[in-house]
Amino acid sequence: MGIDRRHRASFALALNFIALVFGVTAFSTSYWCEGSRKVVKPFCQSNFRGKQSNCIESGNGSRPVQYSWETGDDKYVICYFHAGIWVSCEENISGPGEKCRSFIHLTPPAERGVLWLSIVAEILYILLLIVGLSLMCVEICHYTNVIDGLKLNAFAAIFTVLSGLLGMVAHMMYTTVFQMTVNLGPEDWRPQTWDYGWSYCLAWGSFTCCMAASVTTINTYTKTILEFKHKRKNLERSLKIKPKLIEHEVPAERVWDRYISSVPSSTEEFLDLSSNGRKMSSGSVFADLNDILEAQGEEYC
């Protein structure tokens, strides 16, 4: 039982650690959602030599500017972006690198409260994962007896379940806020096409591992309790026979009948009873029979 219980505890610890790593990575990265939007081409830089495809050539002197519908070229350029809980970044079409803006400032004012609740829930999710992971480590490495281990196991299961529920609520709230920002956000940010990114997948993978760890921990606790109850019933059942024989004086004839009925009729039956775990030995049986016979002989004399 101890080895099996330790294996289940180690498996739950590994799942909790994976959930914590995925959760921290998703919370700190900005690839929850990815997409693209059309941006008007800027004017080309005059000091840049070579062909520039992502800009509009400006006029020289009295020469008017040639717009896209006059030259036949596309007036817009596709700009890719990625957004997370904290920032939203898009590629810089007029130079190298990315331009990043705070996602909190991009959300509509009516939805910022929901976004802050999502952030608080994500932080609590990670903190509860750390607490559950610490309790599981203490349970595996430093508990002195099984009772202390069960207590740590129960608290670890409670913290892990609460962590998973908070994580689920946080992810759903952020999804709602992002969809509202796509519809009601600033005009210069609204994407034409978007989809969920790898950070979003990590966040839900973290939630899945967290719930799997909580189920495994609860299963370990429940199975250990049931095993203890089963062993306790067997122990009480085996101890009920001896007190009855000691407390009550039984006549010799009834004791004789009891022992006669309990003695196996053959060697094979005796071996079968021994293999089934009955607490009976041939020496004790025959010793009690000899005492009874001697008592009856003294009464006859």
PDB file of C-alpha atoms in Angstrom:
ATOM      1  CA  MET A   1       0.000   0.000   0.000  1.00  0.00           C
ATOM      2  CA  GLY A   2       2.796   2.432   0.874  1.00  0.00           C
ATOM      3  CA  ILE A   3       4.634   2.036  -2.420  1.00  0.00           C
ATOM      4  CA  ASP A   4       1.458   2.354  -4.483  1.00  0.00           C
ATOM      5  CA  ARG A   5       0.413   5.421  -2.493  1.00  0.00           C
ATOM      6  CA  ARG A   6       3.827   7.008  -2.973  1.00  0.00           C
ATOM      7  CA  HIS A   7       3.638   6.408  -6.723  1.00  0.00           C
ATOM      8  CA  ARG A   8       0.248   8.117  -6.938  1.00  0.00           C
ATOM      9  CA  ALA A   9       1.521  11.034  -4.862  1.00  0.00           C
ATOM     10  CA  SER A  10       4.566  11.391  -7.136  1.00  0.00           C
ATOM     11  CA  PHE A  11       2.340  11.355 -10.220  1.00  0.00           C
ATOM     12  CA  ALA A  12       0.126  14.086  -8.745  1.00  0.00           C
ATOM     13  CA  LEU A  13       3.227  16.118  -7.878  1.00  0.00           C
ATOM     14  CA  ALA A  14       4.506  15.870 -11.462  1.00  0.00           C
ATOM     15  CA  LEU A  15       1.138  16.991 -12.863  1.00  0.00           C
ATOM     16  CA  ASN A  16       1.010  19.914 -10.450  1.00  0.00           C
ATOM     17  CA  PHE A  17       4.531  20.991 -11.428  1.00  0.00           C
ATOM     18  CA  ILE A  18       3.653  20.859 -15.141  1.00  0.00           C
ATOM     19  CA  ALA A  19       0.513  22.911 -14.473  1.00  0.00           C
ATOM     20  CA  LEU A  20       2.573  25.515 -12.608  1.00  0.00           C
ATOM     21  CA  VAL A  21       5.163  25.807 -15.390  1.00  0.00           C
ATOM     22  CA  PHE A  22       2.482  26.104 -18.080  1.00  0.00           C
ATOM     23  CA  GLY A  23       0.515  28.645 -16.044  1.00  0.00           C
ATOM     24  CA  VAL A  24       3.489  30.914 -15.347  1.00  0.00           C
ATOM     25  CA  THR A  25       4.620  30.731 -18.988  1.00  0.00           C
ATOM     26  CA  ALA A  26       1.163  31.594 -20.313  1.00  0.00           C
ATOM     27  CA  PHE A  27       0.692  34.427 -17.816  1.00  0.00           C
ATOM     28  CA  SER A  28       4.005  36.070 -18.685  1.00  0.00           C
ATOM     29  CA  THR A  29       3.825  35.785 -22.489  1.00  0.00           C
ATOM     30  CA  SER A  30       1.790  37.751 -25.030  1.00  0.00           C
ATOM     31  CA  TYR A  31       0.686  35.043 -27.472  1.00  0.00           C
ATOM     32  CA  TRP A  32      -2.797  34.341 -26.155  1.00  0.00           C
ATOM     33  CA  CYS A  33      -4.292  35.600 -29.417  1.00  0.00           C
ATOM     34  CA  GLU A  34      -2.687  36.116 -32.817  1.00  0.00           C
ATOM     35  CA  GLY A  35      -4.027  37.696 -35.982  1.00  0.00           C
ATOM     36  CA  SER A  36      -3.632  40.302 -38.662  1.00  0.00           C
ATOM     37  CA  ARG A  37      -5.153  43.596 -39.726  1.00  0.00           C
ATOM     38  CA  LYS A  38      -4.870  45.909 -42.699  1.00  0.00           C
ATOM     39  CA  VAL A  39      -2.771  49.029 -42.231  1.00  0.00           C
ATOM     40  CA  VAL A  40      -2.488  51.935 -44.663  1.00  0.00           C
ATOM     41  CA  LYS A  41       0.970  52.079 -46.183  1.00  0.00           C
ATOM     42  CA  PRO A  42       3.064  54.972 -44.852  1.00  0.00           C
ATOM     43  CA  PHE A  43       5.091  57.343 -47.032  1.00  0.00           C
ATOM     44  CA  CYS A  44       8.452  56.007 -48.123  1.00  0.00           C
ATOM     45  CA  GLN A  45      11.587  57.424 -46.536  1.00  0.00           C
ATOM     46  CA  SER A  46      13.579  59.594 -48.904  1.00  0.00           C
ATOM     47  CA  ASN A  47      16.967  58.670 -47.417  1.00  0.00           C
ATOM     48  CA  PHE A  48      16.390  54.950 -47.950  1.00  0.00           C
ATOM     49  CA  ARG A  49      17.987  53.501 -51.079  1.00  0.00           C
ATOM     50  CA  GLY A  50      16.363  50.598 -52.819  1.00  0.00           C
ATOM     51  CA  LYS A  51      12.860  49.396 -53.521  1.00  0.00           C
ATOM     52  CA  GLN A  52      10.346  49.847 -50.732  1.00  0.00           C
ATOM     53  CA  SER A  53       7.199  47.757 -51.113  1.00  0.00           C
ATOM     54  CA  ASN A  54       5.462  48.608 -47.824  1.00  0.00           C
ATOM     55  CA  CYS A  55       5.188  52.366 -48.398  1.00  0.00           C
ATOM     56  CA  ILE A  56       3.728  54.966 -50.744  1.00  0.00           C
ATOM     57  CA  GLU A  57       6.088  57.137 -52.746  1.00  0.00           C
ATOM     58  CA  SER A  58       5.594  60.853 -52.020  1.00  0.00           C
ATOM     59  CA  GLY A  59       5.562  63.514 -54.740  1.00  0.00           C
ATOM     60  CA  ASN A  60       8.553  65.750 -55.532  1.00  0.00           C
ATOM     61  CA  GLY A  61       7.733  69.439 -55.814  1.00  0.00           C
ATOM     62  CA  SER A  62       4.618  69.887 -57.933  1.00  0.00           C
ATOM     63  CA  ARG A  63       4.322  66.141 -58.609  1.00  0.00           C
ATOM     64  CA  PRO A  64       1.231  64.759 -56.824  1.00  0.00           C
ATOM     65  CA  VAL A  65       1.320  61.711 -54.625  1.00  0.00           C
ATOM     66  CA  GLN A  66       0.539  58.487 -56.455  1.00  0.00           C
ATOM     67  CA  TYR A  67      -2.054  56.582 -54.440  1.00  0.00           C
ATOM     68  CA  SER A  68      -2.680  52.870 -54.696  1.00  0.00           C
ATOM     69  CA  TRP A  69      -5.750  53.098 -56.933  1.00  0.00           C
ATOM     70  CA  GLU A  70      -3.712  55.185 -59.430  1.00  0.00           C
ATOM     71  CA  THR A  71      -0.676  52.905 -59.516  1.00  0.00           C
ATOM     72  CA  GLY A  72      -2.607  49.648 -59.266  1.00  0.00           C
ATOM     73  CA  ASP A  73      -0.759  48.612 -56.138  1.00  0.00           C
ATOM     74  CA  ASP A  74      -2.462  47.634 -52.901  1.00  0.00           C
ATOM     75  CA  LYS A  75      -3.055  50.609 -50.628  1.00  0.00           C
ATOM     76  CA  TYR A  76      -2.928  48.446 -47.480  1.00  0.00           C
ATOM     77  CA  VAL A  77      -0.355  46.138 -46.003  1.00  0.00           C
ATOM     78  CA  ILE A  78      -1.086  43.149 -43.791  1.00  0.00           C
ATOM     79  CA  CYS A  79       0.214  43.735 -40.275  1.00  0.00           C
ATOM     80  CA  TYR A  80       0.494  40.762 -37.907  1.00  0.00           C
ATOM     81  CA  PHE A  81      -0.033  41.132 -34.172  1.00  0.00           C
ATOM     82  CA  HIS A  82      -0.106  39.049 -30.988  1.00  0.00           C
ATOM     83  CA  ALA A  83      -1.746  39.946 -27.708  1.00  0.00           C
ATOM     84  CA  GLY A  84      -1.611  38.676 -24.147  1.00  0.00           C
ATOM     85  CA  ILE A  85      -2.885  39.654 -20.737  1.00  0.00           C
ATOM     86  CA  TRP A  86      -0.458  42.550 -20.368  1.00  0.00           C
ATOM     87  CA  VAL A  87       0.567  43.829 -23.823  1.00  0.00           C
ATOM     88  CA  SER A  88      -0.410  43.712 -27.482  1.00  0.00           C
ATOM     89  CA  CYS A  89       2.415  43.871 -30.022  1.00  0.00           C
ATOM     90  CA  GLU A  90       2.353  44.291 -33.789  1.00  0.00           C
ATOM     91  CA  GLU A  91       5.098  44.357 -36.371  1.00  0.00           C
ATOM     92  CA  ASN A  92       6.554  47.717 -37.284  1.00  0.00           C
ATOM     93  CA  ILE A  93       6.028  48.158 -41.028  1.00  0.00           C
ATOM     94  CA  SER A  94       8.159  51.304 -41.174  1.00  0.00           C
ATOM     95  CA  GLY A  95      11.184  49.783 -39.434  1.00  0.00           C
ATOM     96  CA  PRO A  96      12.578  46.759 -37.628  1.00  0.00           C
ATOM     97  CA  GLY A  97      11.131  45.344 -34.419  1.00  0.00           C
ATOM     98  CA  GLU A  98       7.655  45.496 -32.939  1.00  0.00           C
ATOM     99  CA  LYS A  99       5.409  48.185 -31.524  1.00  0.00           C
ATOM    100  CA  CYS A 100       3.775  47.188 -28.237  1.00  0.00           C
ATOM    101  CA  ARG A 101       0.895  48.766 -26.357  1.00  0.00           C
ATOM    102  CA  SER A 102      -0.681  47.958 -23.027  1.00  0.00           C
ATOM    103  CA  PHE A 103      -3.642  45.659 -23.530  1.00  0.00           C
ATOM    104  CA  ILE A 104      -5.342  47.154 -20.469  1.00  0.00           C
ATOM    105  CA  HIS A 105      -5.484  50.532 -22.227  1.00  0.00           C
ATOM    106  CA  LEU A 106      -6.874  48.933 -25.396  1.00  0.00           C
ATOM    107  CA  THR A 107      -9.854  47.322 -23.694  1.00  0.00           C
ATOM    108  CA  PRO A 108     -13.129  49.283 -23.495  1.00  0.00           C
ATOM    109  CA  PRO A 109     -13.595  51.127 -20.174  1.00  0.00           C
ATOM    110  CA  ALA A 110     -16.625  48.985 -19.326  1.00  0.00           C
ATOM    111  CA  GLU A 111     -14.552  45.785 -19.623  1.00  0.00           C
ATOM    112  CA  ARG A 112     -11.449  46.836 -17.703  1.00  0.00           C
ATOM    113  CA  GLY A 113     -12.910  45.708 -14.391  1.00  0.00           C
ATOM    114  CA  VAL A 114     -13.442  42.217 -15.805  1.00  0.00           C
ATOM    115  CA  LEU A 115      -9.879  42.213 -17.112  1.00  0.00           C
ATOM    116  CA  TRP A 116      -8.515  43.146 -13.683  1.00  0.00           C
ATOM    117  CA  LEU A 117     -10.580  40.360 -12.113  1.00  0.00           C
ATOM    118  CA  SER A 118      -9.092  37.983 -14.653  1.00  0.00           C
ATOM    119  CA  ILE A 119      -5.571  39.122 -13.727  1.00  0.00           C
ATOM    120  CA  VAL A 120      -6.258  38.698  -9.990  1.00  0.00           C
ATOM    121  CA  ALA A 121      -7.718  35.243 -10.611  1.00  0.00           C
ATOM    122  CA  GLU A 122      -4.648  34.243 -12.644  1.00  0.00           C
ATOM    123  CA  ILE A 123      -2.335  35.370  -9.825  1.00  0.00           C
ATOM    124  CA  LEU A 124      -4.358  33.453  -7.219  1.00  0.00           C
ATOM    125  CA  TYR A 125      -4.357  30.440  -9.529  1.00  0.00           C
ATOM    126  CA  ILE A 126      -0.572  30.410  -9.643  1.00  0.00           C
ATOM    127  CA  LEU A 127      -0.225  31.041  -5.884  1.00  0.00           C
ATOM    128  CA  LEU A 128      -2.571  28.172  -5.005  1.00  0.00           C
ATOM    129  CA  LEU A 129      -0.670  25.918  -7.390  1.00  0.00           C
ATOM    130  CA  ILE A 130       2.530  26.778  -5.517  1.00  0.00           C
ATOM    131  CA  VAL A 131       0.875  26.020  -2.157  1.00  0.00           C
ATOM    132  CA  GLY A 132      -0.458  22.685  -3.403  1.00  0.00           C
ATOM    133  CA  LEU A 133       2.918  21.793  -4.876  1.00  0.00           C
ATOM    134  CA  SER A 134       4.662  22.598  -1.582  1.00  0.00           C
ATOM    135  CA  LEU A 135       2.237  20.438   0.411  1.00  0.00           C
ATOM    136  CA  MET A 136       2.751  17.533  -1.982  1.00  0.00           C
ATOM    137  CA  CYS A 137       6.532  17.839  -1.650  1.00  0.00           C
ATOM    138  CA  VAL A 138       6.281  17.830   2.153  1.00  0.00           C
ATOM    139  CA  GLU A 139       3.974  14.822   2.023  1.00  0.00           C
ATOM    140  CA  ILE A 140       6.368  12.783  -0.099  1.00  0.00           C
ATOM    141  CA  CYS A 141       9.646  13.773   1.562  1.00  0.00           C
ATOM    142  CA  HIS A 142       9.107  14.692   5.216  1.00  0.00           C
ATOM    143  CA  TYR A 143       5.954  13.191   6.681  1.00  0.00           C
ATOM    144  CA  THR A 144       6.537  10.986   9.757  1.00  0.00           C
ATOM    145  CA  ASN A 145       3.491   8.747   9.718  1.00  0.00           C
ATOM    146  CA  VAL A 146       0.526   7.897   7.540  1.00  0.00           C
ATOM    147  CA  ILE A 147      -1.925  10.108   9.460  1.00  0.00           C
ATOM    148  CA  ASP A 148       0.194  13.228   8.901  1.00  0.00           C
ATOM    149  CA  GLY A 149       0.549  12.260   5.260  1.00  0.00           C
ATOM    150  CA  LEU A 150      -3.220  11.970   4.907  1.00  0.00           C
ATOM    151  CA  LYS A 151      -3.727  15.428   6.402  1.00  0.00           C
ATOM    152  CA  LEU A 152      -1.207  16.952   3.993  1.00  0.00           C
ATOM    153  CA  ASN A 153      -2.825  15.033   1.141  1.00  0.00           C
ATOM    154  CA  ALA A 154      -6.271  16.398   1.989  1.00  0.00           C
ATOM    155  CA  PHE A 155      -5.064  20.015   2.165  1.00  0.00           C
ATOM    156  CA  ALA A 156      -3.122  19.617  -1.089  1.00  0.00           C
ATOM    157  CA  ALA A 157      -6.265  18.314  -2.802  1.00  0.00           C
ATOM    158  CA  ILE A 158      -8.337  21.263  -1.529  1.00  0.00           C
ATOM    159  CA  PHE A 159      -5.818  23.879  -2.677  1.00  0.00           C
ATOM    160  CA  THR A 160      -5.388  22.198  -6.060  1.00  0.00           C
ATOM    161  CA  VAL A 161      -9.133  22.035  -6.717  1.00  0.00           C
ATOM    162  CA  LEU A 162      -9.573  25.705  -5.772  1.00  0.00           C
ATOM    163  CA  SER A 163      -6.638  26.592  -8.006  1.00  0.00           C
ATOM    164  CA  GLY A 164      -8.190  24.797 -10.968  1.00  0.00           C
ATOM    165  CA  LEU A 165     -11.545  26.533 -10.517  1.00  0.00           C
ATOM    166  CA  LEU A 166      -9.890  29.963 -10.341  1.00  0.00           C
ATOM    167  CA  GLY A 167      -7.819  29.192 -13.433  1.00  0.00           C
ATOM    168  CA  MET A 168     -10.897  28.184 -15.420  1.00  0.00           C
ATOM    169  CA  VAL A 169     -12.749  31.367 -14.423  1.00  0.00           C
ATOM    170  CA  ALA A 170      -9.709  33.542 -15.253  1.00  0.00           C
ATOM    171  CA  HIS A 171      -9.263  32.036 -18.721  1.00  0.00           C
ATOM    172  CA  MET A 172     -12.953  32.423 -19.562  1.00  0.00           C
ATOM    173  CA  MET A 173     -13.015  36.047 -18.385  1.00  0.00           C
ATOM    174  CA  TYR A 174      -9.979  36.931 -20.515  1.00  0.00           C
ATOM    175  CA  THR A 175     -11.572  35.278 -23.546  1.00  0.00           C
ATOM    176  CA  THR A 176     -14.703  37.395 -23.072  1.00  0.00           C
ATOM    177  CA  VAL A 177     -12.670  40.599 -22.625  1.00  0.00           C
ATOM    178  CA  PHE A 178     -10.627  39.968 -25.764  1.00  0.00           C
ATOM    179  CA  GLN A 179     -13.716  39.329 -27.876  1.00  0.00           C
ATOM    180  CA  MET A 180     -15.282  42.561 -26.607  1.00  0.00           C
ATOM    181  CA  THR A 181     -12.041  44.439 -27.364  1.00  0.00           C
ATOM    182  CA  VAL A 182     -12.050  43.100 -30.926  1.00  0.00           C
ATOM    183  CA  ASN A 183     -15.564  44.478 -31.428  1.00  0.00           C
ATOM    184  CA  LEU A 184     -15.351  47.720 -29.417  1.00  0.00           C
ATOM    185  CA  GLY A 185     -11.630  48.467 -29.209  1.00  0.00           C
ATOM    186  CA  PRO A 186      -9.710  51.287 -30.920  1.00  0.00           C
ATOM    187  CA  GLU A 187     -10.029  51.605 -34.679  1.00  0.00           C
ATOM    188  CA  ASP A 188      -6.268  51.458 -35.192  1.00  0.00           C
ATOM    189  CA  TRP A 189      -6.069  48.109 -33.390  1.00  0.00           C
ATOM    190  CA  ARG A 190      -9.112  46.039 -34.380  1.00  0.00           C
ATOM    191  CA  PRO A 191      -7.973  42.906 -36.229  1.00  0.00           C
ATOM    192  CA  GLN A 192      -9.594  41.558 -39.373  1.00  0.00           C
ATOM    193  CA  THR A 193      -8.660  37.954 -38.605  1.00  0.00           C
ATOM    194  CA  TRP A 194      -7.505  36.415 -35.340  1.00  0.00           C
ATOM    195  CA  ASP A 195      -7.193  33.094 -33.565  1.00  0.00           C
ATOM    196  CA  TYR A 196      -5.950  31.753 -30.246  1.00  0.00           C
ATOM    197  CA  GLY A 197      -2.189  31.352 -29.856  1.00  0.00           C
ATOM    198  CA  TRP A 198       0.119  28.944 -28.079  1.00  0.00           C
ATOM    199  CA  SER A 199      -0.023  30.853 -24.779  1.00  0.00           C
ATOM    200  CA  TYR A 200      -3.780  30.321 -24.698  1.00  0.00           C
ATOM    201  CA  CYS A 201      -3.248  26.599 -25.333  1.00  0.00           C
ATOM    202  CA  LEU A 202      -0.670  26.491 -22.519  1.00  0.00           C
ATOM    203  CA  ALA A 203      -3.133  28.169 -20.157  1.00  0.00           C
ATOM    204  CA  TRP A 204      -5.805  25.542 -20.764  1.00  0.00           C
ATOM    205  CA  GLY A 205      -3.195  22.782 -20.692  1.00  0.00           C
ATOM    206  CA  SER A 206      -2.173  24.074 -17.270  1.00  0.00           C
ATOM    207  CA  PHE A 207      -5.806  23.906 -16.130  1.00  0.00           C
ATOM    208  CA  THR A 208      -6.092  20.318 -17.423  1.00  0.00           C
ATOM    209  CA  CYS A 209      -2.959  19.184 -15.583  1.00  0.00           C
ATOM    210  CA  CYS A 210      -4.139  20.966 -12.430  1.00  0.00           C
ATOM    211  CA  MET A 211      -7.489  19.176 -12.411  1.00  0.00           C
ATOM    212  CA  ALA A 212      -5.799  15.844 -13.167  1.00  0.00           C
ATOM    213  CA  ALA A 213      -3.459  16.414 -10.195  1.00  0.00           C
ATOM    214  CA  SER A 214      -6.407  17.243  -7.928  1.00  0.00           C
ATOM    215  CA  VAL A 215      -8.322  14.122  -9.005  1.00  0.00           C
ATOM    216  CA  THR A 216      -5.248  11.961  -8.430  1.00  0.00           C
ATOM    217  CA  THR A 217      -4.694  13.486  -4.990  1.00  0.00           C
ATOM    218  CA  ILE A 218      -8.320  12.971  -3.960  1.00  0.00           C
ATOM    219  CA  ASN A 219      -8.175   9.416  -5.264  1.00  0.00           C
ATOM    220  CA  THR A 220      -5.059   8.743  -3.182  1.00  0.00           C
ATOM    221  CA  TYR A 221      -6.720  10.113  -0.045  1.00  0.00           C
ATOM    222  CA  THR A 222      -9.980   8.204  -0.598  1.00  0.00           C
ATOM    223  CA  LYS A 223      -8.281   4.920  -1.421  1.00  0.00           C
ATOM    224  CA  THR A 224      -6.054   5.133   1.668  1.00  0.00           C
ATOM    225  CA  ILE A 225      -9.044   5.836   3.929  1.00  0.00           C
ATOM    226  CA  LEU A 226     -10.985   2.897   2.473  1.00  0.00           C
ATOM    227  CA  GLU A 227      -8.026   0.569   2.945  1.00  0.00           C
ATOM    228  CA  PHE A 228      -7.726   1.592   6.596  1.00  0.00           C
ATOM    229  CA  LYS A 229     -11.444   1.041   7.189  1.00  0.00           C
ATOM    230  CA  HIS A 230     -11.298  -2.396   5.579  1.00  0.00           C
ATOM    231  CA  LYS A 231      -8.314  -3.450   7.677  1.00  0.00           C
ATOM    232  CA  ARG A 232      -9.946  -2.100  10.822  1.00  0.00           C
ATOM    233  CA  LYS A 233     -13.100  -4.128  10.207  1.00  0.00           C
ATOM    234  CA  ASN A 234     -11.071  -7.283   9.653  1.00  0.00           C
ATOM    235  CA  LEU A 235      -9.101  -6.643  12.847  1.00  0.00           C
ATOM    236  CA  GLU A 236     -12.227  -6.037  14.923  1.00  0.00           C
ATOM    237  CA  ARG A 237     -13.848  -9.144  13.476  1.00  0.00           C
ATOM    238  CA  SER A 238     -10.844 -11.288  14.377  1.00  0.00           C
ATOM    239  CA  LEU A 239     -10.669  -9.876  17.931  1.00  0.00           C
ATOM    240  CA  LYS A 240     -14.336 -10.499  18.733  1.00  0.00           C
ATOM    241  CA  ILE A 241     -13.811 -14.261  19.228  1.00  0.00           C
ATOM    242  CA  LYS A 242     -11.256 -14.203  22.068  1.00  0.00           C
ATOM    243  CA  PRO A 243     -13.063 -11.815  24.463  1.00  0.00           C
ATOM    244  CA  LYS A 244     -16.210 -13.949  24.267  1.00  0.00           C
ATOM    245  CA  LEU A 245     -14.297 -17.061  25.390  1.00  0.00           C
ATOM    246  CA  ILE A 246     -12.526 -15.239  28.231  1.00  0.00           C
ATOM    247  CA  GLU A 247     -15.419 -13.244  29.711  1.00  0.00           C
ATOM    248  CA  HIS A 248     -18.034 -16.015  29.733  1.00  0.00           C
ATOM    249  CA  GLU A 249     -17.534 -19.374  31.409  1.00  0.00           C
ATOM    250  CA  VAL A 250     -18.529 -22.035  28.963  1.00  0.00           C
ATOM    251  CA  PRO A 251     -19.336 -25.609  30.155  1.00  0.00           C
ATOM    252  CA  ALA A 252     -16.915 -28.304  29.193  1.00  0.00           C
ATOM    253  CA  GLU A 253     -19.378 -30.109  26.973  1.00  0.00           C
ATOM    254  CA  ARG A 254     -20.118 -26.960  24.960  1.00  0.00           C
ATOM    255  CA  VAL A 255     -16.402 -26.215  24.654  1.00  0.00           C
ATOM    256  CA  TRP A 256     -15.880 -29.786  23.567  1.00  0.00           C
ATOM    257  CA  ASP A 257     -18.598 -29.457  20.943  1.00  0.00           C
ATOM    258  CA  ARG A 258     -17.151 -26.123  19.803  1.00  0.00           C
ATOM    259  CA  TYR A 259     -13.669 -27.536  19.351  1.00  0.00           C
ATOM    260  CA  ILE A 260     -14.910 -30.739  17.811  1.00  0.00           C
ATOM    261  CA  SER A 261     -16.935 -28.814  15.244  1.00  0.00           C
ATOM    262  CA  SER A 262     -14.004 -26.502  14.519  1.00  0.00           C
ATOM    263  CA  VAL A 263     -11.337 -29.177  14.091  1.00  0.00           C
ATOM    264  CA  PRO A 264     -10.790 -30.107  10.444  1.00  0.00           C
ATOM    265  CA  SER A 265     -11.815 -33.588   9.472  1.00  0.00           C
ATOM    266  CA  SER A 266      -8.729 -34.177   7.359  1.00  0.00           C
ATOM    267  CA  THR A 267      -5.263 -32.833   6.775  1.00  0.00           C
ATOM    268  CA  GLU A 268      -6.262 -31.206   3.519  1.00  0.00           C
ATOM    269  CA  GLU A 269      -9.059 -29.264   5.186  1.00  0.00           C
ATOM    270  CA  PHE A 270      -6.673 -28.147   7.916  1.00  0.00           C
ATOM    271  CA  LEU A 271      -4.209 -26.858   5.354  1.00  0.00           C
ATOM    272  CA  ASP A 272      -7.021 -25.068   3.528  1.00  0.00           C
ATOM    273  CA  LEU A 273      -8.083 -23.322   6.718  1.00  0.00           C
ATOM    274  CA  SER A 274      -4.537 -22.279   7.457  1.00  0.00           C
ATOM    275  CA  SER A 275      -4.087 -20.890   3.983  1.00  0.00           C
ATOM    276  CA  ASN A 276      -7.288 -18.844   4.325  1.00  0.00           C
ATOM    277  CA  GLY A 277      -5.778 -16.920   7.218  1.00  0.00           C
ATOM    278  CA  ARG A 278      -7.689 -18.419  10.167  1.00  0.00           C
ATOM    279  CA  LYS A 279      -5.828 -17.963  13.422  1.00  0.00           C
ATOM    280  CA  MET A 280      -5.706 -21.674  14.391  1.00  0.00           C
ATOM    281  CA  SER A 281      -2.836 -24.003  15.137  1.00  0.00           C
ATOM    282  CA  SER A 282      -2.930 -27.732  15.778  1.00  0.00           C
ATOM    283  CA  GLY A 283      -0.883 -27.444  18.975  1.00  0.00           C
ATOM    284  CA  SER A 284      -3.305 -25.002  20.606  1.00  0.00           C
ATOM    285  CA  VAL A 285      -6.326 -27.065  19.630  1.00  0.00           C
ATOM    286  CA  PHE A 286      -4.961 -30.340  21.007  1.00  0.00           C
ATOM    287  CA  ALA A 287      -3.679 -28.601  24.159  1.00  0.00           C
ATOM    288  CA  ASP A 288      -7.162 -27.307  24.945  1.00  0.00           C
ATOM    289  CA  LEU A 289      -8.634 -30.726  24.275  1.00  0.00           C
ATOM    290  CA  ASN A 290      -6.192 -32.360  26.690  1.00  0.00           C
ATOM    291  CA  ASP A 291      -7.121 -29.885  29.430  1.00  0.00           C
ATOM    292  CA  ILE A 292     -10.798 -30.626  28.970  1.00  0.00           C
ATOM    293  CA  LEU A 293     -10.239 -34.386  29.066  1.00  0.00           C
ATOM    294  CA  GLU A 294      -8.191 -34.089  32.278  1.00  0.00           C
ATOM    295  CA  ALA A 295     -10.933 -31.998  33.915  1.00  0.00           C
ATOM    296  CA  GLN A 296     -13.557 -34.553  32.997  1.00  0.00           C
ATOM    297  CA  GLY A 297     -11.366 -37.409  34.299  1.00  0.00           C
ATOM    298  CA  GLU A 298     -11.034 -35.712  37.707  1.00  0.00           C
ATOM    299  CA  GLU A 299     -14.817 -35.298  37.920  1.00  0.00           C
ATOM    300  CA  TYR A 300     -15.349 -39.012  37.242  1.00  0.00           C
ATOM    301  CA  CYS A 301     -12.763 -40.007  39.860  1.00  0.00           C
TER     302      CYS A 301
END
